[in-house]
Amino acid sequence: MKIGIAGLGLIGGSLALALRERHEVIGYDADATVRVDVARSGIRVMATIEELVPADAIVVATPMPAIVPTLERLAAHADGGLLLDTASLKRGVVDFAARAPERARIVGGHPMAGATSSGFSAADPELFRDRPFLLVPTPRSDDRAMALAGRIVRDAGAVVTVCSAEVHDRAMARLVSAPLATAAALKPKDAVAAQ
């Protein structure tokens, strides 16, 4: 299978490294320095994002603010190829999918893995091993798209979990707010009084 990866930081780079033994992996990153580093690792790198097409699947692993604009850019040219994102919130992806071209096949994805370091230099082919990878159906998902997304996730070593966008985003809101609430509760009394 030919898999394109847009965004080659920690997540995209780790996916590229994890998938390259089983699939033809090509990548693109907006940063030319990153493209050089990735090419040195043996992954074929494209000079433009459009060169990722055609592919059986393209994983969009850009920073979160660029996820939907990148999906928009690719959807018109993907010609039925799967678009799988890695954003930590899904509402924007689902909203875009509802208005995406009819031939677009879009599945939301969120790997529950990470590291304290970032960028391609921190990429690790074992990052996803036995970790949950959430898949979120969208209005442009079908059985074939979901099956293909599941195969990619499993081939990266992760465990597939399917949930709705609403369930996903509610769970992520709780995960993010719990540490903030804990930190606020643990503030020294003097710090609270000074505010």
Coordinates of C-alpha atoms in Angstrom, one line a residue:
M1 CA 0.0 0.0 0.0
K2 CA 1.2 3.5 -0.7
I3 CA 0.9 5.8 2.3
G4 CA 1.6 9.5 2.3
I5 CA 2.3 11.4 5.5
A6 CA 1.8 15.2 5.7
G7 CA 3.7 16.5 8.7
L8 CA 6.8 14.6 9.8
G9 CA 7.2 15.6 13.5
L10 CA 7.0 13.2 16.4
I11 CA 3.6 11.6 15.3
G12 CA 4.0 11.7 11.5
G13 CA 7.7 10.7 11.7
S14 CA 7.0 7.9 14.1
L15 CA 4.2 6.6 11.8
A16 CA 6.5 6.8 8.8
L17 CA 9.2 4.8 10.6
A18 CA 6.7 2.3 11.9
L19 CA 5.0 1.7 8.5
R20 CA 8.0 1.7 6.1
E21 CA 8.8 -2.0 6.4
R22 CA 5.3 -3.0 5.3
H23 CA 4.3 -0.2 3.0
E24 CA 5.6 2.3 0.5
V25 CA 5.8 5.5 2.6
I26 CA 6.3 8.9 1.2
G27 CA 6.3 12.1 3.3
Y28 CA 6.0 15.9 3.2
D29 CA 6.8 18.5 5.8
A30 CA 6.5 22.3 5.4
D31 CA 9.9 22.7 6.9
A32 CA 12.7 22.1 4.4
T33 CA 15.2 21.2 7.1
V34 CA 12.9 18.5 8.4
R35 CA 12.5 17.2 4.8
V36 CA 16.3 16.9 4.6
D37 CA 16.5 15.0 7.9
V38 CA 13.7 12.6 6.9
A39 CA 15.3 11.9 3.6
R40 CA 18.5 11.0 5.3
S41 CA 16.5 8.4 7.3
G42 CA 15.6 6.7 4.0
I43 CA 12.1 7.8 3.7
R44 CA 11.2 9.3 0.3
V45 CA 10.2 13.0 0.7
M46 CA 8.2 15.1 -1.6
A47 CA 8.9 18.8 -2.3
T48 CA 5.2 19.7 -2.2
I49 CA 2.2 18.3 -0.4
E50 CA 0.4 17.8 -3.6
E51 CA 3.0 15.2 -4.6
L52 CA 1.6 12.9 -1.9
V53 CA -1.3 12.2 -4.3
P54 CA -2.1 9.7 -5.6
A55 CA -1.9 7.4 -2.6
D56 CA -4.0 4.7 -1.0
A57 CA -4.0 6.7 2.2
I58 CA -2.6 10.0 3.4
V59 CA -2.1 10.6 7.1
V60 CA -2.4 14.3 8.1
A61 CA -0.1 14.7 11.1
T62 CA 0.4 18.5 11.0
P63 CA 0.1 20.8 14.0
M64 CA -3.6 21.0 15.0
P65 CA -4.4 24.4 13.5
A66 CA -3.2 23.1 10.1
I67 CA -5.2 19.8 10.1
V68 CA -8.4 21.0 8.5
P69 CA -6.7 23.3 6.0
T70 CA -4.5 20.4 5.0
L71 CA -7.5 18.1 4.7
E72 CA -9.2 20.7 2.5
R73 CA -6.1 21.0 0.3
L74 CA -5.8 17.3 -0.2
A75 CA -9.5 16.3 -0.4
A76 CA -10.0 17.8 -3.8
H77 CA -7.1 15.7 -5.2
A78 CA -7.2 12.5 -3.2
D79 CA -9.4 10.8 -5.8
G80 CA -11.0 8.4 -3.3
G81 CA -7.8 7.7 -1.3
L82 CA -8.2 7.7 2.5
L83 CA -7.4 10.8 4.4
L84 CA -6.7 10.1 8.1
D85 CA -5.9 12.8 10.5
T86 CA -4.1 12.7 14.0
A87 CA -5.7 15.8 15.7
S88 CA -6.5 15.7 19.4
L89 CA -10.0 17.1 18.7
K90 CA -12.4 15.9 16.1
R91 CA -15.3 18.4 15.8
G92 CA -13.5 20.4 13.1
V93 CA -12.6 17.3 11.1
V94 CA -16.2 16.0 11.2
D95 CA -17.5 19.4 10.2
F96 CA -15.1 19.6 7.3
A97 CA -16.0 16.0 6.2
A98 CA -19.7 16.9 6.1
R99 CA -18.9 19.5 3.4
A100 CA -15.9 17.7 1.7
P101 CA -16.1 16.6 -1.9
E102 CA -18.3 13.5 -2.3
R103 CA -15.4 11.3 -3.3
A104 CA -13.4 12.2 -0.3
R105 CA -12.9 9.4 2.2
I106 CA -12.0 10.9 5.7
V107 CA -11.5 9.1 9.0
G108 CA -10.6 10.9 12.1
G109 CA -7.7 9.5 14.1
H110 CA -6.0 10.2 17.4
P111 CA -3.0 8.2 18.6
M112 CA -2.9 8.0 22.4
A113 CA 0.9 8.1 22.5
G114 CA 3.5 10.8 22.7
A115 CA 6.8 11.8 24.1
T116 CA 8.4 14.7 26.0
S117 CA 10.5 15.6 22.9
S118 CA 9.1 16.7 19.6
G119 CA 10.0 16.8 16.0
F120 CA 11.4 14.1 13.7
S121 CA 14.5 13.7 15.8
A122 CA 12.3 12.3 18.5
A123 CA 10.4 10.0 16.1
D124 CA 10.3 6.4 17.3
P125 CA 8.9 3.4 15.2
E126 CA 7.8 1.8 18.6
L127 CA 5.9 4.9 19.8
F128 CA 2.5 3.4 19.0
R129 CA 3.3 -0.2 20.1
D130 CA 0.3 -1.6 22.1
R131 CA -1.1 2.0 22.6
P132 CA -4.7 2.9 21.8
F133 CA -5.3 4.7 18.5
L134 CA -8.8 6.2 18.3
L135 CA -10.6 6.1 15.0
V136 CA -13.6 8.4 14.5
P137 CA -16.0 7.9 11.6
T138 CA -17.0 11.0 9.8
P139 CA -19.8 11.7 7.2
R140 CA -17.2 10.7 4.6
S141 CA -16.2 7.4 6.2
D142 CA -17.4 4.1 4.8
D143 CA -16.6 0.5 5.6
R144 CA -13.6 0.4 3.3
A145 CA -12.2 3.6 4.7
M146 CA -12.6 2.4 8.3
A147 CA -11.0 -0.9 7.4
L148 CA -8.1 0.7 5.7
A149 CA -7.6 3.1 8.6
G150 CA -7.7 0.2 11.0
R151 CA -5.0 -1.7 9.0
I152 CA -2.7 1.3 9.0
V153 CA -3.1 1.7 12.8
R154 CA -2.5 -2.0 13.4
D155 CA 0.5 -2.1 11.1
A156 CA 2.0 0.8 13.2
G157 CA 1.6 -1.5 16.2
A158 CA -1.3 0.3 17.8
V159 CA -4.6 -1.0 19.1
V160 CA -7.7 0.2 17.2
T161 CA -10.6 1.8 19.3
V162 CA -13.6 3.3 17.4
C163 CA -15.6 6.1 19.0
S164 CA -17.8 9.0 17.9
A165 CA -16.5 12.5 17.6
E166 CA -18.7 13.6 20.6
V167 CA -17.4 10.8 22.8
H168 CA -13.8 11.5 21.7
D169 CA -13.9 15.2 22.3
R170 CA -15.7 14.9 25.7
A171 CA -13.0 12.4 26.8
M172 CA -10.2 14.7 25.7
A173 CA -11.8 17.7 27.5
R174 CA -11.8 15.7 30.7
L175 CA -8.2 14.5 30.2
V176 CA -7.0 18.1 29.6
S177 CA -9.1 19.7 32.4
A178 CA -8.3 17.2 35.1
P179 CA -4.6 18.1 35.4
L180 CA -5.4 21.8 35.3
A181 CA -8.0 21.5 38.1
T182 CA -5.5 19.4 40.1
A183 CA -2.8 22.0 39.6
A184 CA -5.1 24.8 40.6
A185 CA -6.2 22.9 43.7
L186 CA -2.6 22.4 44.7
K187 CA -1.6 26.1 44.4
P188 CA 0.0 27.4 47.6
K189 CA -2.5 29.6 49.6
D190 CA -0.2 32.6 49.3
A191 CA -0.3 32.3 45.5
V192 CA -4.1 32.3 45.5
A193 CA -4.2 35.3 47.9
A194 CA -1.8 37.3 45.7
Q195 CA -4.2 37.0 42.7

